[in-house]
């Protein structure tokens, strides 16, 4: 926007410059000075010398005349009109340098034809003039024949010259031999030759000096200076705006990461700092439900509400920053523990009120981590890491809404780092192994598919299940390596047992992380492994959790479509936990829904809502032609209920527990279908342990 303003300023400046030049050319900057009247005229009088009698008249403020009678021509004779300018005394004349021409209308009658008239501008200068000697004033003169020119006559001032007799009489050097109009004390209109007796009549009907307030050269100079000043102003303003943009978030008009980093760094030189790290829970759902414009509006309202109602956010005491996406930092100077707890309480209270998004009332939840600077934690990055860790600790907990960084968070960080190191070792030392959980056809009780499960035989990861180390692997960017290891190990085993699997057509269901939805090379790597191990794509189904789908964008959908184009099926795992709207399913490139165990657990209970949800899921899946898998089948009642309502496939401890590869091969070769059927018919709701 500021660029538009700068462009407008430049366009306006161009227009004003053109207008100024046009006005100058059209004469709007012209000025004039009347020489017969005005406060600048001190005295108008006659001049006569020699054998002359005269009669002087000043009939109006605009004209003056003198009638001179020359009785005989002997000696020096002179007659004319003198106009004294400025204050009394020759020292204080007028500066006429800004005028460039004289416009005069003279009437002259003489006994001789073609007699000339002399006009002199008498300039006083201390270098060559003496107040007591009026002749010492410089004679800037022109001489012309009035009968030759039609009045008014316009004479450029550069046509005037300095009379030579005056230069010689006063011994004026070259440096003062040029015309000078800087301090004109008198203007004189005189006869030049009175050699014939008679009447000489001189009338000054009007006399005007004309000029310009500014010459075109001066105007161009001023325009250039204005341009220079405006350009400097625009460049300075643009630089300041760019500096501001570099540290500000455009959506919320709060600091961005760079801006808050600079603020905290300055604050730490004199104060302690308390940092609140806020994550808005479920922000992606709001974007999906109401659109990105509403999402941006929520961020603005969120920021403004905190800025306005929580604390005096200003440069001296506290600032708010949008760190990224839906994450914010609040930074305070010199807070004690009691003030910190009060602010935490006020923050949660403030955010209980719904936000109005174009008439939709939206209530949000946040995760909050708090950290303080100390002697050892004394940089922006150090404090952010602690606050982020505290926020992560609060987010993964079901019982707390916020966490102040303390030893428990520090131990959690240490634990996760240790697990991450052990994951790296397990990958490099090939310590991971695969287990396989059969998936049964609900009608035939044949094994139609198998879920590939990751386990680790490392002593240091002993007792740490995938529910713990997988999120840590995602956090430390190790999950992609694990995904590829699981896929390749599965492909190896399929390749080794091609003869067995060719006849059974078992589909291998492999879990992949949400990180692959942002991995543009994943489909290429997958295709390469299919070719390397000669795997039929229809043997593979990749499972992605529903919560991962919630975060998908256009690029993620593109990756999923690339996977499907290889011939591989896609399943939506843990369906029902991510609150995916049923009408969104049509937009996801999936083939199968896996109904989450939390629904299955309530089958047969008094919770009729859960069973209604299961039935709705199965009906919707059927209408979308999606295969369904029930996970977590732990008793016969659950099996019978899901089979009766049209669920296609099932898995769970009641049917079969996870097993190693050899046990799974044995089960494929010798399926215990009849024994399983008898188990179902003979069971009455007991859970399989």
XYZ file of C-alpha atoms in Angstrom:
689
model
C 0.000 0.000 0.000
C 2.803 2.404 0.802
C 4.211 1.783 -2.686
C 0.898 2.995 -4.119
C 1.146 6.123 -1.980
C 4.665 6.770 -3.201
C 3.578 6.357 -6.818
C 0.715 8.766 -6.238
C 3.107 11.277 -4.682
C 5.442 11.073 -7.684
C 2.552 11.453 -10.143
C 1.260 14.468 -8.188
C 4.737 15.978 -8.168
C 5.055 15.557 -11.949
C 1.676 17.230 -12.461
C 2.532 20.125 -10.145
C 5.880 20.601 -11.898
C 4.184 20.731 -15.302
C 1.547 23.131 -13.966
C 4.243 25.383 -12.506
C 6.142 25.471 -15.803
C 2.950 26.115 -17.760
C 1.934 28.877 -15.352
C 5.357 30.467 -15.794
C 5.103 30.330 -19.570
C 1.577 31.806 -19.459
C 2.691 34.692 -17.277
C 1.072 33.753 -13.976
C 4.384 34.366 -12.219
C 4.881 37.773 -13.827
C 5.149 40.906 -11.712
C 5.311 44.630 -12.420
C 6.215 47.900 -10.715
C 4.667 51.283 -11.684
C 7.246 54.063 -11.683
C 4.878 57.035 -11.433
C 2.900 56.070 -8.325
C 3.133 53.904 -5.241
C 4.702 54.049 -1.815
C 8.044 53.255 -3.335
C 7.988 56.609 -5.242
C 9.572 59.192 -3.001
C 9.438 62.264 -5.280
C 8.672 63.180 -8.884
C 10.242 66.421 -10.010
C 11.573 68.316 -13.000
C 15.181 68.513 -14.111
C 16.454 71.603 -15.876
C 19.821 73.110 -16.538
C 21.014 76.034 -18.710
C 18.956 78.711 -20.446
C 15.596 77.174 -19.678
C 12.324 78.151 -18.129
C 9.962 75.267 -17.377
C 6.528 74.263 -16.242
C 6.144 70.893 -14.454
C 2.837 69.091 -14.075
C 1.796 65.810 -12.443
C -1.769 65.492 -13.578
C -2.543 61.969 -12.327
C -0.792 59.259 -10.332
C 0.106 57.640 -13.611
C 1.625 60.488 -15.635
C 3.832 63.534 -15.336
C 4.944 66.195 -17.832
C 7.365 69.062 -18.156
C 7.371 71.906 -20.711
C 10.729 73.551 -21.211
C 11.420 76.876 -23.079
C 14.926 77.236 -24.414
C 15.623 80.927 -24.932
C 19.028 80.552 -26.576
C 21.228 77.534 -27.228
C 24.530 78.722 -25.869
C 26.088 76.522 -23.172
C 24.827 73.157 -21.787
C 21.093 72.841 -21.687
C 19.072 69.945 -20.222
C 15.418 69.293 -19.398
C 13.471 66.285 -18.073
C 11.659 64.466 -15.261
C 13.247 62.711 -12.251
C 11.560 60.006 -10.159
C 13.162 59.334 -6.778
C 12.676 55.766 -5.491
C 12.956 54.259 -2.031
C 13.588 56.226 1.157
C 14.889 59.739 1.286
C 18.502 59.952 0.312
C 20.278 58.162 -2.523
C 21.646 55.347 -0.373
C 18.301 53.585 -0.010
C 16.966 52.927 -3.466
C 15.077 49.914 -4.812
C 16.457 46.582 -5.922
C 15.090 46.184 -9.431
C 17.155 43.136 -10.339
C 14.095 40.856 -10.570
C 12.688 42.949 -13.444
C 13.874 42.265 -16.958
C 12.137 44.930 -19.091
C 10.845 48.487 -19.058
C 7.503 49.396 -20.611
C 7.155 53.100 -21.291
C 4.716 55.381 -23.023
C 6.339 58.799 -23.634
C 5.113 61.846 -25.427
C 7.885 64.112 -26.778
C 7.728 67.282 -28.829
C 10.827 69.138 -29.949
C 11.678 71.968 -32.382
C 14.064 69.511 -34.046
C 12.883 66.357 -35.903
C 13.923 62.904 -34.641
C 15.279 64.214 -31.408
C 16.157 61.431 -28.977
C 15.231 60.901 -25.351
C 17.470 59.393 -22.716
C 16.222 57.110 -19.927
C 18.614 56.506 -17.027
C 18.390 54.239 -13.986
C 20.695 55.819 -11.412
C 22.199 53.174 -9.122
C 23.890 53.929 -5.801
C 26.808 51.732 -4.782
C 29.229 52.485 -1.984
C 32.153 51.423 -4.157
C 31.702 54.310 -6.543
C 28.896 56.582 -5.241
C 28.915 59.447 -2.719
C 25.673 60.693 -1.145
C 26.705 64.350 -1.456
C 27.511 63.955 -5.154
C 24.439 62.757 -7.042
C 26.338 62.603 -10.325
C 28.400 59.788 -8.799
C 25.395 57.467 -9.012
C 25.900 55.098 -11.923
C 24.143 55.980 -15.163
C 22.449 52.863 -16.602
C 21.094 54.390 -19.800
C 19.300 53.906 -23.097
C 18.733 56.533 -25.758
C 16.017 56.314 -28.429
C 13.859 58.378 -30.797
C 10.234 58.288 -29.549
C 8.909 59.211 -32.981
C 10.165 55.958 -34.451
C 8.311 53.597 -32.051
C 4.632 53.087 -31.433
C 3.882 53.328 -27.719
C 4.132 51.565 -25.433
C 7.783 50.756 -25.986
C 9.185 47.678 -24.281
C 12.896 47.843 -23.632
C 14.815 44.852 -22.217
C 16.948 45.956 -19.287
C 19.911 44.171 -20.782
C 19.782 46.840 -23.544
C 20.861 49.500 -21.055
C 24.513 50.517 -20.938
C 26.770 52.470 -18.624
C 27.661 55.902 -19.987
C 31.339 56.180 -20.871
C 31.782 59.763 -19.672
C 30.673 58.620 -16.203
C 33.143 55.701 -16.201
C 35.934 58.041 -17.207
C 34.965 60.889 -14.852
C 34.833 58.619 -11.788
C 37.600 56.273 -12.856
C 35.378 53.161 -12.469
C 37.157 49.900 -13.199
C 36.065 46.834 -15.109
C 34.511 45.216 -12.064
C 31.859 47.960 -11.873
C 31.568 48.878 -15.528
C 28.465 46.739 -16.127
C 24.864 47.824 -15.638
C 23.613 47.565 -12.083
C 19.969 47.732 -10.926
C 20.479 46.516 -7.361
C 19.944 49.886 -5.634
C 18.268 52.327 -8.032
C 17.634 55.690 -6.379
C 16.479 57.696 -9.413
C 14.900 57.136 -12.814
C 15.345 60.026 -15.196
C 13.691 60.870 -18.532
C 15.820 63.553 -20.271
C 16.360 65.371 -23.527
C 19.617 64.531 -25.218
C 20.270 67.609 -27.384
C 18.786 71.106 -27.037
C 20.681 73.019 -29.767
C 17.682 74.836 -31.183
C 15.715 77.433 -29.139
C 12.062 76.651 -28.698
C 9.611 74.554 -26.697
C 10.559 71.051 -25.600
C 7.731 69.074 -24.047
C 8.207 65.674 -22.375
C 5.280 63.662 -20.962
C 5.656 60.373 -19.159
C 2.221 58.882 -19.607
C 3.126 55.528 -18.018
C 6.244 53.708 -16.985
C 6.221 50.127 -15.745
C 8.949 47.709 -14.876
C 7.976 44.162 -15.739
C 9.559 40.928 -14.667
C 8.963 37.571 -13.012
C 8.869 36.475 -9.432
C 11.096 33.684 -10.594
C 12.978 33.223 -13.816
C 12.464 29.933 -15.585
C 15.952 28.888 -14.550
C 15.173 29.731 -10.926
C 11.832 27.928 -11.152
C 13.551 24.827 -12.523
C 16.074 25.073 -9.713
C 13.310 25.207 -7.107
C 11.439 22.363 -8.810
C 14.627 20.325 -8.699
C 15.061 21.074 -4.992
C 11.444 20.091 -4.302
C 11.937 16.900 -6.318
C 15.103 16.166 -4.403
C 13.374 16.737 -1.062
C 10.345 14.621 -2.058
C 12.512 11.803 -3.425
C 14.540 11.793 -0.215
C 11.286 11.785 1.779
C 9.795 8.966 -0.330
C 12.960 6.869 -0.165
C 13.233 7.440 3.579
C 9.571 6.613 4.077
C 9.830 3.510 1.917
C 12.941 2.389 3.757
C 11.189 2.895 7.093
C 8.140 1.038 5.800
C 10.304 -1.827 4.557
C 12.086 -1.931 7.907
C 8.680 -2.029 9.581
C 7.425 -4.766 7.239
C 10.559 -6.755 7.988
C 9.619 -6.912 11.672
C 5.788 -6.866 11.506
C 3.142 -9.467 10.713
C 0.819 -8.083 8.035
C -2.280 -10.007 9.150
C -2.296 -9.052 12.844
C -0.072 -5.932 12.708
C 1.959 -7.341 15.562
C 5.637 -8.267 15.615
C 6.862 -11.229 13.573
C 9.690 -13.511 14.713
C 12.422 -11.074 13.657
C 10.692 -8.146 15.347
C 10.103 -9.895 18.662
C 13.640 -11.288 18.558
C 15.023 -7.751 18.308
C 12.712 -6.505 21.073
C 13.627 -9.317 23.462
C 17.330 -8.925 22.727
C 17.130 -5.223 23.627
C 15.008 -5.935 26.708
C 17.410 -8.578 28.045
C 20.211 -6.008 28.277
C 18.349 -4.241 31.106
C 15.471 -6.433 32.306
C 14.254 -9.941 32.918
C 11.779 -11.333 30.410
C 8.765 -13.623 30.743
C 7.574 -15.258 27.522
C 4.156 -16.825 26.858
C 4.100 -19.267 23.942
C 0.501 -19.731 22.695
C -0.821 -22.283 20.219
C -4.446 -21.992 19.031
C -5.900 -25.495 19.114
C -7.794 -26.669 16.018
C -7.105 -23.569 13.950
C -6.998 -25.661 10.759
C -10.587 -26.753 11.391
C -11.671 -23.111 11.566
C -9.939 -22.398 8.262
C -11.632 -25.396 6.667
C -15.047 -24.600 8.120
C -15.190 -20.849 7.493
C -12.429 -20.159 4.959
C -8.994 -18.571 5.172
C -10.346 -15.019 5.273
C -12.272 -15.873 8.424
C -9.168 -17.584 9.758
C -7.185 -14.380 9.245
C -9.982 -12.408 10.891
C -9.801 -14.721 13.914
C -6.056 -14.109 14.177
C -6.634 -10.341 14.033
C -9.376 -10.441 16.663
C -7.277 -12.740 18.848
C -4.308 -10.387 18.669
C -6.400 -7.238 19.170
C -8.278 -8.680 22.141
C -5.064 -9.588 23.922
C -3.438 -6.270 23.014
C -6.436 -4.255 24.174
C -7.768 -6.093 27.223
C -5.018 -8.229 28.730
C -2.147 -5.872 29.398
C -0.605 -2.556 28.419
C 1.179 -3.856 25.343
C 3.667 -1.241 24.223
C 7.360 -0.910 23.592
C 8.244 -0.092 27.195
C 6.728 -3.069 28.981
C 5.322 -5.799 26.716
C 4.733 -6.828 23.117
C 2.688 -9.376 21.212
C 4.035 -11.334 18.262
C 2.602 -13.767 15.726
C 5.383 -16.300 15.545
C 3.921 -18.426 12.743
C 0.537 -19.702 11.563
C -1.547 -19.991 14.729
C 1.282 -19.516 17.226
C 1.753 -16.309 19.211
C 4.279 -14.969 21.689
C 3.475 -12.576 24.515
C 6.584 -11.071 26.070
C 6.660 -9.117 29.333
C 9.414 -7.292 31.161
C 10.130 -7.818 34.854
C 7.195 -10.042 35.901
C 7.296 -11.720 39.294
C 5.693 -15.186 39.806
C 2.449 -13.746 41.231
C 2.041 -11.393 38.270
C 2.728 -14.289 35.905
C -0.004 -16.425 37.464
C -2.446 -13.505 37.369
C -1.747 -12.937 33.683
C -2.183 -16.636 32.891
C -5.541 -16.631 34.670
C -6.616 -13.416 32.923
C -5.552 -14.772 29.534
C -7.681 -17.909 29.787
C -10.594 -15.874 31.144
C -10.298 -13.390 28.294
C -10.336 -16.112 25.647
C -13.483 -17.790 26.997
C -15.593 -15.248 25.162
C -16.466 -16.371 21.592
C -15.092 -14.648 18.520
C -17.528 -13.280 15.941
C -16.537 -14.384 12.444
C -19.089 -12.868 10.059
C -21.948 -13.792 12.372
C -20.513 -17.184 13.386
C -19.654 -17.466 17.063
C -16.396 -19.403 17.413
C -14.894 -20.515 20.721
C -11.212 -21.381 20.752
C -8.901 -23.253 23.079
C -5.221 -22.617 23.485
C -2.138 -24.431 24.690
C 0.206 -22.233 26.689
C 3.840 -22.560 27.660
C 5.612 -20.029 29.886
C 9.333 -19.442 30.385
C 11.462 -16.840 32.185
C 14.900 -15.537 31.384
C 17.691 -16.263 33.829
C 21.443 -15.987 34.081
C 21.846 -19.107 31.967
C 18.754 -18.635 29.776
C 19.528 -15.189 28.422
C 18.862 -15.188 24.670
C 15.665 -15.026 22.679
C 16.147 -18.508 21.208
C 16.849 -20.047 24.626
C 13.657 -18.626 26.135
C 11.532 -19.563 23.097
C 12.837 -23.146 23.226
C 11.856 -23.441 26.887
C 8.430 -21.839 26.370
C 7.809 -24.018 23.297
C 8.781 -27.128 25.256
C 6.434 -26.129 28.082
C 3.629 -25.546 25.551
C 4.298 -28.939 23.933
C 4.197 -30.527 27.403
C 0.776 -28.910 28.026
C -0.528 -29.851 24.573
C 0.189 -33.553 24.916
C -1.341 -33.664 28.384
C -5.047 -34.289 28.897
C -5.153 -32.734 32.367
C -3.425 -29.337 32.153
C -4.065 -26.243 30.031
C -0.718 -24.535 30.497
C 2.750 -25.245 31.777
C 5.471 -23.036 33.222
C 8.871 -24.399 32.290
C 10.344 -26.322 35.214
C 12.309 -29.458 35.999
C 9.507 -31.749 34.817
C 9.590 -30.107 31.392
C 13.372 -30.275 31.404
C 13.228 -33.994 32.187
C 10.647 -34.472 29.433
C 12.941 -32.705 26.952
C 15.844 -34.882 28.077
C 13.686 -38.016 27.760
C 12.549 -37.136 24.243
C 16.105 -36.332 23.172
C 17.296 -39.670 24.540
C 14.506 -41.495 22.715
C 15.397 -39.622 19.529
C 19.021 -40.732 19.853
C 17.921 -44.310 20.424
C 15.687 -44.140 17.356
C 18.683 -43.002 15.300
C 20.694 -45.930 16.668
C 17.862 -48.363 15.979
C 17.693 -47.195 12.358
C 21.443 -47.320 11.788
C 21.899 -50.643 13.618
C 18.788 -52.260 12.082
C 17.178 -52.906 15.469
C 13.575 -52.364 14.377
C 11.396 -55.333 13.517
C 7.915 -55.871 12.105
C 4.893 -57.584 13.569
C 1.785 -58.449 11.649
C -1.849 -58.250 12.754
C -4.282 -60.208 10.571
C -7.400 -58.469 9.248
C -10.367 -60.770 8.625
C -13.225 -60.678 6.182
C -16.323 -60.261 8.385
C -18.363 -62.785 6.359
C -15.877 -65.469 5.350
C -13.432 -65.058 8.266
C -10.589 -65.338 5.766
C -7.486 -63.200 6.117
C -7.931 -60.532 3.452
C -5.328 -58.108 4.800
C -2.723 -57.595 7.463
C -1.601 -54.484 9.343
C 2.157 -54.029 9.536
C 3.225 -52.908 13.015
C 6.599 -51.497 14.012
C 8.420 -52.796 17.055
C 11.944 -52.362 18.373
C 14.194 -55.051 19.822
C 16.715 -52.549 21.179
C 17.294 -52.876 24.918
C 17.307 -49.098 25.320
C 13.907 -48.830 23.622
C 12.549 -51.824 25.464
C 9.134 -50.996 26.869
C 8.807 -47.859 24.720
C 5.977 -48.443 22.292
C 5.229 -46.788 18.970
C 2.687 -44.530 20.681
C 5.683 -42.885 22.398
C 8.566 -43.125 19.960
C 6.595 -42.336 16.770
C 5.580 -38.803 17.923
C 9.161 -38.229 19.050
C 10.419 -39.418 15.676
C 8.068 -36.929 14.027
C 9.263 -34.147 16.321
C 12.934 -34.820 15.535
C 12.361 -35.340 11.801
C 13.228 -39.042 11.915
C 9.853 -40.338 10.863
C 10.500 -40.301 7.112
C 13.418 -42.661 7.544
C 11.233 -44.960 9.671
C 8.417 -44.874 7.102
C 10.763 -45.893 4.298
C 12.360 -48.601 6.469
C 8.948 -50.144 7.252
C 7.860 -49.990 3.603
C 11.073 -51.511 2.284
C 11.194 -54.262 4.945
C 7.586 -55.160 4.133
C 8.391 -55.253 0.413
C 11.383 -57.487 1.091
C 9.237 -60.017 2.942
C 6.584 -59.960 0.223
C 9.274 -60.476 -2.393
C 10.682 -63.446 -0.465
C 7.266 -65.119 -0.243
C 5.881 -64.293 -3.672
C 4.874 -67.862 -4.396
C 2.773 -68.037 -1.210
C 1.232 -64.567 -1.532
C 0.416 -64.835 -5.251
C -2.377 -67.294 -4.447
C -3.686 -65.626 -1.273
C -3.861 -61.987 -2.431
C -3.361 -60.531 1.036
C -3.243 -56.722 1.235
C -0.480 -55.303 3.453
C -1.657 -52.209 5.364
C 1.279 -49.950 6.222
C 0.972 -46.880 8.403
C 2.685 -43.725 7.175
C 3.086 -40.458 9.043
C 1.579 -37.079 8.233
C 5.072 -35.918 7.261
C 4.734 -37.817 3.994
C 1.781 -35.585 3.059
C 4.321 -32.796 2.706
C 7.092 -34.918 1.181
C 7.017 -34.192 -2.555
C 9.485 -37.002 -3.285
C 7.548 -39.681 -1.385
C 5.554 -41.017 -4.354
C 8.767 -41.272 -6.409
C 10.500 -43.202 -3.613
C 7.470 -45.458 -3.267
C 7.351 -46.152 -7.001
C 11.070 -46.926 -7.008
C 10.641 -49.516 -4.215
C 7.686 -51.109 -6.015
C 9.888 -51.576 -9.076
C 12.912 -52.734 -7.083
C 11.054 -55.576 -5.315
C 8.537 -56.306 -8.095
C 5.581 -55.621 -5.826
C 2.083 -55.502 -7.242
C 0.549 -52.151 -6.131
C -2.800 -53.811 -5.320
C -1.043 -55.734 -2.544
C -0.347 -52.484 -0.669
C -2.613 -50.177 1.289
C -1.182 -47.128 3.067
C -2.932 -45.954 6.227
C -2.988 -42.306 7.265
C -4.631 -41.118 10.465
C -7.704 -38.921 10.197
C -6.033 -36.213 12.269
C -3.326 -36.057 9.603
C -5.979 -35.513 6.942
C -7.304 -32.513 8.828
C -4.047 -30.701 8.116
C -4.017 -31.506 4.406
C -3.904 -28.810 1.778
C -3.857 -28.798 -2.004
C -0.233 -29.980 -2.139
C -0.991 -32.884 0.220
C -3.992 -33.971 -1.847
C -1.724 -33.906 -4.899
C 0.724 -36.273 -3.168
C -2.107 -38.629 -2.191
C -3.362 -38.667 -5.766
C 0.156 -39.485 -6.962
C 0.203 -42.450 -4.570
C -3.142 -43.696 -5.846
C -1.965 -43.300 -9.433
C 0.660 -45.956 -8.625
C -2.221 -48.383 -7.960
C -1.808 -48.300 -4.157
C -4.915 -48.001 -1.971
C -5.309 -45.403 0.774
C -7.074 -45.910 4.101
C -8.242 -43.279 6.589
C -7.113 -44.657 9.953
C -8.691 -43.927 13.379
C -11.785 -42.548 11.657
C -14.061 -40.650 14.050
C -11.287 -39.112 16.154
C -10.569 -36.181 13.854
C -14.129 -34.922 13.416
C -14.000 -35.044 9.659
C -17.306 -33.887 8.214
C -18.927 -36.681 6.211
C -19.266 -34.418 3.189
C -15.494 -33.909 3.211
C -14.851 -37.576 2.449
C -15.623 -37.047 -1.205
C -12.692 -34.645 -1.426
C -10.193 -37.152 0.013
C -8.596 -39.674 -2.393
C -9.231 -42.672 -0.122
C -10.513 -46.215 -0.570
C -11.124 -47.362 2.981
C -12.257 -46.179 6.435
C -10.845 -47.740 9.592
C -13.329 -47.160 12.415
C -11.507 -46.155 15.586
C -11.366 -48.564 18.534
C -13.006 -45.981 20.805
C -16.288 -46.552 18.951
C -15.972 -50.324 19.046
C -15.360 -50.299 22.815
C -18.849 -48.898 23.394
C -20.680 -51.509 21.342
C -23.181 -53.267 23.609
C -22.990 -50.508 26.233
C -25.855 -48.196 27.154
C -24.355 -45.475 24.976
C -26.796 -45.581 22.066
C -25.196 -42.521 20.488
C -21.995 -44.455 19.763
C -23.859 -47.256 18.000
C -25.826 -44.693 16.008
C -22.523 -43.112 14.974
C -21.133 -46.492 13.895
C -24.210 -47.209 11.821
C -24.024 -43.749 10.250
C -20.332 -44.255 9.400
C -21.044 -47.602 7.775
C -23.935 -46.210 5.747
C -21.919 -43.182 4.607
C -18.966 -45.397 3.684
C -21.260 -47.629 1.656
C -22.753 -44.625 -0.160
C -19.238 -43.427 -1.005
C -18.226 -46.988 -2.013
C -15.537 -47.080 0.680
C -14.340 -50.300 2.271
C -14.661 -50.384 6.084
C -12.411 -51.949 8.708
C -13.277 -52.168 12.394
C -10.202 -52.122 14.634
C -10.074 -53.214 18.261
C -12.503 -56.146 18.112
C -12.123 -57.721 21.561
C -15.214 -59.888 21.941
C -17.774 -61.805 19.919
C -20.565 -59.284 20.540
C -18.532 -56.563 18.920
C -17.759 -58.831 15.986
C -21.380 -59.842 15.496
C -22.652 -56.255 15.763
C -20.164 -54.925 13.204
C -20.759 -57.847 10.822
C -24.517 -57.441 11.083
C -24.263 -53.755 10.194
C -22.200 -54.358 7.083
C -18.592 -53.751 8.181
C -16.326 -55.365 5.572
C -13.188 -56.245 7.547
C -12.197 -56.563 11.215
C -9.113 -56.823 13.353
C -8.492 -57.120 17.063
C -7.187 -59.309 19.838
C -10.357 -61.404 19.791
C -9.552 -62.483 16.248
C -5.747 -62.546 16.321
C -2.952 -60.741 18.127
C 0.082 -59.213 16.397
C 2.677 -61.839 15.518
C 6.079 -62.196 13.945
C 6.568 -62.978 10.264
C 7.022 -66.717 10.652
C 3.851 -67.037 12.731
C 1.923 -64.997 10.209
C 3.165 -67.157 7.314
C 2.103 -70.222 9.246
C -1.342 -68.714 9.833
C -1.668 -67.962 6.116
C -0.766 -71.534 5.252
C -3.034 -73.059 7.919
C -5.862 -70.625 8.614
C -7.950 -71.524 11.651
C -11.191 -70.356 10.133
C -13.452 -73.018 11.625
C -11.924 -72.700 15.059
C -12.422 -68.952 14.881
C -16.029 -69.373 13.780
C -16.657 -71.727 16.668
C -15.057 -69.227 19.019
C -17.428 -66.538 17.800
C -20.483 -68.715 18.135
C -19.486 -69.956 21.577
C -18.473 -66.620 23.097
C -20.850 -64.346 24.971
C -19.220 -60.974 25.236
C -16.069 -61.859 27.182
C -13.110 -59.662 26.344
C -10.038 -61.374 24.976
C -6.963 -60.548 27.065
